[in-house]
């Protein structure tokens, strides 16, 4: 996905503002990665999981710019990315979910066991594919 940012093929970006680390605005985890240089066409500030629930309004901006296809990447796979993909699909966008360009963390389940980040990513992909989004690998998008 870094190549897509470098060539200008990705246009919009967003931030999550959170009171919890690592995404609190005062923590390094909040900053954009260095390969995302330049000025984005849109910077959505949000305090909830979906990029469609932020300021400015992503849906309005996409429609005003005649953009009907979106690509989801970022963190966390099973929270912000999955929620944005679901809402984008519900709103009628063609959604590509670049699963290898998302990241999540191991989670403790309700019985105290551990669910790996890889398993959470796999389940998210299964939940989304062919219903809310088309799940792809980033190289498939870049070679398209």
Short mmCIF file of C-alpha atoms in Angstrom, two decimals:
data_model
loop_
_atom_site.label_atom_id
_atom_site.label_comp_id
_atom_site.label_asym_id
_atom_site.label_seq_id
_atom_site.Cartn_x
_atom_site.Cartn_y
_atom_site.Cartn_z
CA UNK A 1 0.00 0.00 0.00
CA UNK A 2 2.99 2.29 0.49
CA UNK A 3 3.44 2.23 -3.30
CA UNK A 4 -0.15 3.37 -3.76
CA UNK A 5 0.42 6.35 -1.46
CA UNK A 6 3.70 7.19 -3.18
CA UNK A 7 2.09 7.20 -6.63
CA UNK A 8 -1.00 9.10 -5.53
CA UNK A 9 -3.38 6.23 -6.27
CA UNK A 10 -4.91 6.51 -2.80
CA UNK A 11 -6.67 9.76 -2.15
CA UNK A 12 -8.37 9.92 1.23
CA UNK A 13 -7.13 9.13 4.67
CA UNK A 14 -8.48 9.27 8.21
CA UNK A 15 -7.46 9.34 11.83
CA UNK A 16 -8.99 7.82 14.88
CA UNK A 17 -8.76 9.89 18.00
CA UNK A 18 -8.85 7.75 21.08
CA UNK A 19 -8.38 8.28 24.79
CA UNK A 20 -6.66 4.87 24.92
CA UNK A 21 -3.11 4.01 23.83
CA UNK A 22 -1.73 3.49 21.23
CA UNK A 23 -4.09 5.80 19.32
CA UNK A 24 -4.26 8.69 21.76
CA UNK A 25 -3.17 11.85 19.87
CA UNK A 26 -0.19 12.31 22.21
CA UNK A 27 1.25 8.85 21.42
CA UNK A 28 3.45 7.93 18.44
CA UNK A 29 0.91 5.28 17.34
CA UNK A 30 -1.45 8.09 16.36
CA UNK A 31 0.85 9.56 13.71
CA UNK A 32 0.55 8.69 10.04
CA UNK A 33 3.24 6.37 8.73
CA UNK A 34 6.16 8.11 7.03
CA UNK A 35 5.24 6.75 3.57
CA UNK A 36 1.96 8.65 3.78
CA UNK A 37 3.60 11.95 3.00
CA UNK A 38 1.98 14.91 1.36
CA UNK A 39 -1.40 16.42 1.92
CA UNK A 40 -4.35 14.04 1.74
CA UNK A 41 -7.43 14.99 -0.25
CA UNK A 42 -9.46 14.40 2.90
CA UNK A 43 -8.57 13.97 6.55
CA UNK A 44 -11.47 12.61 8.59
CA UNK A 45 -11.31 13.08 12.34
CA UNK A 46 -13.31 10.38 14.12
CA UNK A 47 -13.90 9.11 17.63
CA UNK A 48 -15.81 5.93 16.74
CA UNK A 49 -14.93 2.86 14.68
CA UNK A 50 -16.29 3.81 11.27
CA UNK A 51 -14.65 6.38 9.02
CA UNK A 52 -18.17 7.15 7.81
CA UNK A 53 -18.95 8.64 11.23
CA UNK A 54 -16.48 11.48 11.40
CA UNK A 55 -15.81 15.05 10.36
CA UNK A 56 -15.97 15.97 7.55
CA UNK A 57 -18.59 13.54 6.30
CA UNK A 58 -16.82 10.85 4.23
CA UNK A 59 -19.97 9.69 2.43
CA UNK A 60 -20.79 13.22 1.25
CA UNK A 61 -17.22 13.82 0.12
CA UNK A 62 -17.04 10.55 -1.82
CA UNK A 63 -20.36 11.26 -3.56
CA UNK A 64 -19.42 14.89 -4.35
CA UNK A 65 -16.24 13.59 -5.98
CA UNK A 66 -18.04 10.79 -7.87
CA UNK A 67 -16.05 8.09 -6.05
CA UNK A 68 -17.94 4.82 -5.84
CA UNK A 69 -15.10 2.42 -4.98
CA UNK A 70 -13.15 2.43 -1.73
CA UNK A 71 -10.20 0.42 -0.45
CA UNK A 72 -9.93 -0.29 3.26
CA UNK A 73 -6.54 -0.57 4.97
CA UNK A 74 -5.20 0.40 8.39
CA UNK A 75 -5.76 -0.62 11.99
CA UNK A 76 -7.43 -2.38 13.54
CA UNK A 77 -8.62 -5.08 11.17
CA UNK A 78 -11.55 -6.29 13.27
CA UNK A 79 -12.64 -2.90 14.60
CA UNK A 80 -12.23 0.27 12.54
CA UNK A 81 -11.42 -1.42 9.23
CA UNK A 82 -14.22 -3.99 9.44
CA UNK A 83 -16.77 -1.42 10.61
CA UNK A 84 -15.87 1.01 7.83
CA UNK A 85 -16.11 -1.79 5.25
CA UNK A 86 -19.53 -2.87 6.51
CA UNK A 87 -20.92 0.68 6.47
CA UNK A 88 -19.37 1.38 3.07
CA UNK A 89 -21.03 -1.75 1.70
CA UNK A 90 -24.34 -0.80 3.29
CA UNK A 91 -24.11 2.64 1.67
CA UNK A 92 -23.67 1.05 -1.76
CA UNK A 93 -19.94 1.53 -2.35
CA UNK A 94 -17.80 -1.09 -4.05
CA UNK A 95 -15.51 -1.99 -1.16
CA UNK A 96 -12.14 -3.71 -1.43
CA UNK A 97 -10.72 -4.85 1.89
CA UNK A 98 -6.93 -5.21 1.61
CA UNK A 99 -6.58 -7.68 4.46
CA UNK A 100 -2.77 -7.78 4.34
CA UNK A 101 -2.71 -3.97 4.62
CA UNK A 102 -4.60 -4.06 7.92
CA UNK A 103 -3.32 -4.91 11.37
CA UNK A 104 -4.86 -6.11 14.59
CA UNK A 105 -3.71 -7.44 17.92
CA UNK A 106 -4.13 -10.69 19.87
CA UNK A 107 -7.25 -10.60 22.04
CA UNK A 108 -8.33 -12.45 25.16
CA UNK A 109 -11.61 -14.30 24.68
CA UNK A 110 -14.45 -14.47 27.20
CA UNK A 111 -13.05 -17.64 28.80
CA UNK A 112 -9.52 -16.27 29.24
CA UNK A 113 -8.03 -17.93 26.16
CA UNK A 114 -6.04 -16.07 23.53
CA UNK A 115 -7.21 -15.46 19.97
CA UNK A 116 -4.30 -14.59 17.71
CA UNK A 117 -4.25 -11.51 15.50
CA UNK A 118 -3.92 -13.82 12.48
CA UNK A 119 -7.10 -15.68 13.45
CA UNK A 120 -8.99 -12.42 14.03
CA UNK A 121 -7.89 -11.20 10.58
CA UNK A 122 -8.96 -14.48 9.00
CA UNK A 123 -12.40 -14.32 10.63
CA UNK A 124 -12.84 -10.67 9.63
CA UNK A 125 -12.05 -11.60 6.03
CA UNK A 126 -14.63 -14.40 6.14
CA UNK A 127 -17.25 -12.09 7.69
CA UNK A 128 -16.81 -9.44 5.01
CA UNK A 129 -16.08 -11.31 1.78
CA UNK A 130 -18.87 -11.38 -0.79
CA UNK A 131 -21.31 -9.68 1.56
CA UNK A 132 -19.92 -6.27 2.52
CA UNK A 133 -16.66 -6.23 0.56
CA UNK A 134 -14.33 -8.10 -1.73
CA UNK A 135 -11.38 -9.22 0.38
CA UNK A 136 -8.11 -8.95 -1.54
CA UNK A 137 -4.37 -8.83 -1.03
CA UNK A 138 -2.71 -5.47 -1.64
CA UNK A 139 -0.62 -6.72 -4.57
CA UNK A 140 -3.87 -7.63 -6.36
CA UNK A 141 -5.01 -4.03 -6.12
CA UNK A 142 -1.66 -2.58 -7.15
CA UNK A 143 -1.43 -4.87 -10.19
CA UNK A 144 -5.01 -4.08 -11.26
#
